[in-house]
Amino acid sequence: MTNDQATKMGFWERNRLSGGYLLRSRIGNVLFKICRAILLFGLCFLILQPLLNKLSISLMEERDLYDSTVISIPRHLTLNNYSVVNELMSYWQSTLRTFLMCTVISLFQVASCTLAGYGFARFKFPFKSFWFFCVMLVIVVPPQTILAPLYLNFRFFDILGIFRLTTGAPLNLIEHGLAGILILSITGMGLKSGLYIFMLRQYFRGVPPELDEAALVDGCGRLRTFVSIMLPDAMPMITSCFLFSFVWMWTDSLYTSLFLRGYNVLSSVLGSLAERLMEYYMRIYTTAAPIGYTQMIIATGMLISLLPLILLYLFAQRAFVESLSQTGIKM
Amino acid sequence: MKKEKEKYRLTLADKNAITGYFFILPFIIGFISFMFFPMVQSIMMAFSEVKIDLDNHRFSMTFNYLANFKRAFLEDRDFNRIFIEEMGRMFVIVIPVIIFSFFVALILNQKFRGRGIARALFFLPIILSSGIMVGLETSNSLLSGMSTLIQESNDLRSSVTGVLQNILMTDEESAVNDFMTYIFLMVDQVYTIAMSSGIQIVIFLSGLQTISPSMFEAAYIEGATKWESFWKITFPMVSSLILVNVVYSVVDYCVRTDNAVMVKIRDSLMQSMEYGFSMSMAWIYFVAVMALLGIASLIISKRVYYYDE
């Protein structure tokens, strides 16, 4: 029997010839696909549900919360919550400030991590494995463990006693806006820096070394090799690291509460939203804000602080993940 | 003269070494000044009482032996409780996260319609469950109030898991019973698990994509079923990533903002300014977690298969 004849035969004919195997495998396949679709739908819903829930709550009026017939579709549609949150958080201002802060910090962080990652991937130098062990240590040690000394060191910041000698007192970097966190980012000790160093090193190790050697033979210096050959190639990976750093910095509360006190970025404003609402309520109604309403406002606040990130994710989803999955992370 | 000059010329290896150090110099400076010294200081703080002297712009430490540790273990009202609880909860989160992310990576690696959307959704937790969002989510008393209300109104008999729990759990104490309790704890945590396995899915997915399809083809021609080729090819090939993921999940769990131990450390640091006490708690927790991680990675690394070797 030739291939041509086989394709002309009907499904049942072929099934008969295979002894029922074709039908069984077809049914198995379809069942598997249905199960997979149900499972995926369920899991996707599980992930999206809190977002949708917040969206529906944020559009409700307060009385809808206590109305047991209202579950997810608000009866009294209103945008009131948004305007209240906008006022309490001074949303546009905080967002702009957060955006600038995250961009600057992530740029510095990615720059230092790229340098370190390239250095670890390409050059042989004494104590290399020791320094790489230090990178691992940076990944593993939670920042909370060194929080107190870090805080105190930045509270009384000094480089080998120079400031104490010249100005009589060490600098107080805690009150100086971005300074403390910038120093950390430039020196590769920012939020999750170890992870980015590791990722970038993994990437640079995958680039064939013949590329460097060819450049060297042609008389290209090491710095220039890095700037004009390696960097353009690594752009997707660097973008990916930048995006991660940006997103995690946006929602971070540890470093912002430590170094950016009184510098109202979104995460700190969001953290104190309940207190702000309480004050606002006290001023206007001279009573405490009801718990349900507070939660409603917090849900709205979370939603609009996440909104820029979700938009970013929608447009740059590929950059987020695809380049990361290309590195082939191994230990 | 000329000969001497040649004698002191740098070799290629030397130049490489110098350039290498030049590249990692920022990291070295950062590590020494913002990691190594703070770590030493924080160990010292854990064993001493810290006083802040604002007039002289400095802080001082007085060595007080194990007083901070004694206070954490013997005097403090909740440290022991939350410490044990968080260690337990780590197991309930980390192990399911590994299994769940492996499973999801397997599904997302298949070809089907809408894969792009599904992938985008599964990676969304990378954004949604970071930083302050986690803490606010769990402290959202409206949601938790609702869930307790639901639990009260329909007791164990009316929900699917409740019925299953009633059937499967016997009243007497047994190993099976403990195991079942663990399983049900995991089922209850499914949302937390899904939310904290974003990066882990990416890591497993990257491992799955590096397996060459010709292996599966060869196995298929030799007559292996899908089940067999899963256990003989897929699982060993990504097993090295299990270790990576365990480390990542544990570390990630430690720094979560809703981790009660971390909340306590931060509160006693920022609000009551007890630097020594909070650092001693941080070290207790860190050492305990590292010990667990060490044991786990020893066990796992013995069973892991490395393709390159």
XYZ file of C-alpha atoms in Angstrom, chain A:
331
model
C 0.000 0.000 0.000
C 1.473 3.357 -0.964
C 1.244 6.576 0.898
C -1.108 7.944 -1.709
C -3.673 5.237 -1.091
C -3.443 5.668 2.659
C -4.371 9.348 2.478
C -7.347 8.583 0.234
C -8.791 6.097 2.734
C -11.379 7.313 5.231
C -10.686 7.604 8.921
C -12.700 4.513 9.881
C -11.006 2.428 7.230
C -7.593 3.383 8.574
C -8.810 2.809 12.097
C -9.924 -0.721 11.182
C -6.549 -1.462 9.641
C -4.700 -0.270 12.743
C -6.877 -2.436 14.962
C -8.612 0.426 16.759
C -5.354 2.107 17.731
C -6.000 5.246 15.710
C -9.350 5.934 17.351
C -7.991 5.346 20.833
C -5.038 7.642 20.325
C -7.261 10.319 18.782
C -9.655 10.192 21.747
C -6.752 10.253 24.187
C -5.305 13.286 22.467
C -8.558 15.226 22.500
C -9.177 14.371 26.166
C -5.667 15.499 27.050
C -6.162 18.786 25.226
C -9.465 19.446 26.961
C -7.975 18.705 30.386
C -5.017 20.948 29.644
C -7.255 23.775 28.493
C -9.393 23.551 31.651
C -6.321 23.433 33.873
C -4.662 26.365 32.150
C -7.825 28.395 32.275
C -8.193 27.695 35.978
C -4.633 28.629 36.781
C -4.732 31.774 34.665
C -7.922 32.771 36.404
C -6.290 32.133 39.763
C -3.541 34.583 38.875
C -5.827 37.220 37.392
C -8.613 36.965 39.953
C -7.120 39.339 42.570
C -6.557 41.964 39.884
C -10.106 41.641 38.585
C -11.401 41.652 42.137
C -9.554 44.885 42.855
C -10.845 46.396 39.651
C -14.441 45.626 40.549
C -14.028 46.829 44.139
C -12.413 50.035 42.977
C -15.449 50.875 40.860
C -17.957 50.295 43.660
C -19.543 52.710 46.045
C -19.131 51.933 49.705
C -22.695 50.694 50.166
C -22.125 48.052 47.502
C -19.634 46.405 49.848
C -22.315 45.735 52.426
C -24.889 44.711 49.847
C -24.887 40.920 49.819
C -26.411 40.756 46.357
C -23.382 42.505 44.873
C -20.464 40.196 44.296
C -18.335 41.420 41.454
C -20.377 43.756 39.276
C -20.931 47.037 41.115
C -24.490 48.278 41.379
C -23.515 51.909 41.848
C -20.736 52.514 39.391
C -18.438 55.315 40.442
C -14.964 56.685 39.842
C -14.982 58.368 43.235
C -12.435 55.994 44.752
C -9.954 56.909 42.076
C -10.200 60.610 42.698
C -9.848 60.091 46.464
C -6.786 57.898 45.973
C -5.362 60.327 43.460
C -5.620 63.097 45.993
C -4.318 61.062 48.943
C -1.335 59.659 47.073
C -0.741 62.758 44.912
C -0.606 60.096 42.264
C 0.884 61.851 39.236
C 3.631 63.458 41.242
C 4.553 60.235 43.056
C 4.437 58.243 39.843
C 6.700 60.663 38.037
C 9.106 60.652 40.963
C 9.069 56.857 41.191
C 9.584 56.588 37.454
C 12.626 58.855 37.520
C 14.072 57.153 40.587
C 13.632 53.663 39.163
C 15.096 54.627 35.797
C 18.204 56.222 37.275
C 18.809 53.481 39.821
C 18.213 50.652 37.377
C 20.549 52.219 34.830
C 23.370 52.434 37.349
C 22.637 48.993 38.686
C 22.624 47.388 35.266
C 25.833 49.207 34.309
C 27.771 47.926 37.306
C 26.299 44.437 36.989
C 27.154 44.247 33.286
C 30.755 45.201 34.024
C 31.031 42.607 36.760
C 29.255 39.929 34.732
C 31.553 40.479 31.772
C 34.623 40.470 33.984
C 33.635 37.160 35.562
C 32.759 35.545 32.260
C 35.739 36.545 30.166
C 38.899 37.080 32.187
C 41.105 34.811 34.222
C 42.504 36.506 37.283
C 43.747 35.449 40.703
C 41.062 34.796 43.345
C 38.369 34.725 40.677
C 36.519 31.823 42.251
C 36.686 33.550 45.611
C 35.106 36.703 44.206
C 32.480 34.666 42.452
C 31.716 32.983 45.738
C 31.150 36.514 47.045
C 28.582 37.087 44.297
C 26.790 33.945 45.460
C 26.917 35.289 48.993
C 25.300 38.517 47.837
C 22.486 36.504 46.259
C 21.946 34.335 49.306
C 22.319 36.762 52.224
C 18.998 38.521 52.791
C 19.481 42.298 53.012
C 17.654 42.254 56.330
C 20.644 40.556 57.941
C 22.846 43.575 57.366
C 20.106 46.145 57.622
C 21.159 47.759 60.895
C 24.851 48.304 60.088
C 23.950 49.439 56.591
C 21.482 51.924 57.973
C 23.890 53.234 60.574
C 26.738 53.434 58.089
C 24.651 55.553 55.796
C 23.326 57.584 58.684
C 26.935 58.421 59.596
C 28.495 58.109 56.163
C 32.216 58.607 55.913
C 35.025 57.496 53.635
C 38.032 56.683 55.809
C 37.276 59.624 58.083
C 37.655 62.283 55.379
C 34.339 64.016 56.012
C 34.829 64.006 59.763
C 38.187 65.689 59.288
C 37.069 68.295 56.780
C 33.544 69.210 57.848
C 33.619 68.046 61.433
C 30.765 65.591 61.014
C 30.039 62.593 58.812
C 27.379 62.895 56.118
C 23.834 61.882 56.794
C 22.960 60.121 53.573
C 19.593 58.905 54.861
C 18.149 62.392 54.552
C 19.857 63.103 51.255
C 17.327 61.607 48.909
C 18.781 59.293 46.361
C 22.440 59.404 47.425
C 22.511 56.289 49.610
C 20.681 54.029 47.250
C 22.664 55.354 44.283
C 25.952 54.475 45.946
C 24.654 50.961 46.548
C 23.555 50.582 42.926
C 26.784 51.852 41.411
C 28.818 49.405 43.474
C 26.670 46.466 42.499
C 25.047 46.011 45.909
C 21.548 47.219 45.069
C 18.343 45.244 45.263
C 18.977 41.736 43.847
C 22.205 42.865 42.163
C 23.803 39.485 42.707
C 21.142 37.894 40.582
C 21.782 40.259 37.671
C 25.530 39.700 37.860
C 24.900 35.985 37.748
C 22.491 36.239 34.816
C 24.795 38.473 32.778
C 27.818 36.303 33.473
C 25.816 33.303 32.308
C 24.986 35.180 29.122
C 28.529 36.363 28.377
C 29.849 32.859 28.931
C 27.657 31.695 26.093
C 29.228 34.113 23.598
C 31.982 32.277 21.667
C 35.462 33.388 22.835
C 36.684 33.360 19.209
C 34.920 36.685 18.837
C 37.193 38.302 21.445
C 40.281 36.626 20.080
C 39.573 37.796 16.546
C 39.104 41.338 17.834
C 42.362 41.110 19.799
C 44.304 39.858 16.786
C 42.900 42.705 14.724
C 44.281 45.125 17.280
C 41.140 45.966 19.196
C 41.768 46.812 22.829
C 39.925 45.007 25.604
C 37.784 47.990 26.536
C 36.836 48.610 22.945
C 36.026 44.927 22.436
C 33.642 45.222 25.323
C 32.033 48.470 24.208
C 31.690 47.926 20.481
C 31.447 44.151 20.113
C 30.021 42.677 23.310
C 27.602 45.371 24.419
C 25.519 45.637 21.223
C 25.136 41.860 21.199
C 24.132 41.701 24.840
C 21.493 44.426 24.541
C 18.464 42.074 24.814
C 19.853 40.528 27.989
C 20.779 43.902 29.459
C 17.311 45.225 28.648
C 15.838 42.223 30.381
C 17.911 42.886 33.507
C 17.013 46.563 33.351
C 13.308 45.750 33.224
C 13.545 43.356 36.159
C 15.477 45.874 38.153
C 12.991 48.608 37.252
C 9.969 46.542 38.230
C 11.394 45.256 41.489
C 12.602 48.709 42.438
C 9.129 50.082 41.719
C 7.470 47.789 44.242
C 10.342 47.578 46.699
C 9.596 48.720 50.204
C 12.777 47.729 52.018
C 15.269 50.086 50.410
C 12.745 52.860 49.948
C 11.775 52.787 53.603
C 15.424 52.727 54.589
C 17.004 55.290 52.293
C 14.154 57.339 50.894
C 12.322 58.534 53.971
C 10.196 61.533 53.301
C 10.843 61.048 49.623
C 7.371 60.066 48.545
C 7.687 57.261 46.038
C 4.719 55.075 45.170
C 5.591 52.138 47.392
C 6.011 54.248 50.524
C 2.889 56.271 49.770
C 0.980 53.057 49.226
C 2.240 51.670 52.505
C 0.948 54.664 54.404
C -2.287 54.997 52.471
C -4.403 53.708 55.363
C -3.002 56.329 57.744
C -3.477 59.083 55.201
C -7.088 58.069 54.706
C -7.596 58.042 58.459
C -6.290 61.601 58.731
C -8.401 62.714 55.823
C -11.499 61.194 57.398
C -10.735 62.720 60.772
C -10.401 66.121 59.186
C -13.647 65.962 57.242
C -16.048 63.706 59.161
C -14.246 63.646 62.545
C -14.759 59.877 62.704
C -12.468 56.989 61.868
C -12.699 55.609 58.366
C -14.671 52.356 58.197
C -12.535 49.251 57.618
C -14.361 48.215 54.476
C -13.857 51.609 52.916
C -10.165 51.636 53.875
C -9.665 48.317 52.163
C -11.489 49.603 49.129
C -9.147 52.562 48.929
C -6.102 50.349 49.410
C -7.259 48.046 46.612
C -7.704 51.047 44.333
C -4.301 52.385 45.312
C -2.619 49.061 44.580
C -4.330 48.885 41.238
C -3.244 52.294 40.051
C 0.297 51.906 41.347
C 0.592 48.635 39.473
C -0.985 50.057 36.337
C 2.226 51.505 34.817
C 3.992 48.201 35.431
C 1.229 46.189 33.841
C 1.296 48.476 30.795
C 5.071 48.087 30.616
C 4.709 44.332 30.878
C 2.118 44.221 28.106
C 4.442 46.011 25.715
C 7.733 44.465 26.772
C 6.647 40.951 27.678
C 9.045 39.428 25.182
C 11.991 41.423 26.474
C 11.154 40.349 30.014
C 11.210 36.663 29.541
C 12.542 35.496 26.204
C 16.085 36.695 26.727
C 16.110 35.227 30.197
C 15.141 31.816 28.919
C 17.911 31.964 26.313
C 20.733 32.082 28.840
C 20.299 28.486 29.882
C 20.835 29.016 33.575
C 23.001 26.287 35.032
C 24.942 25.892 38.202
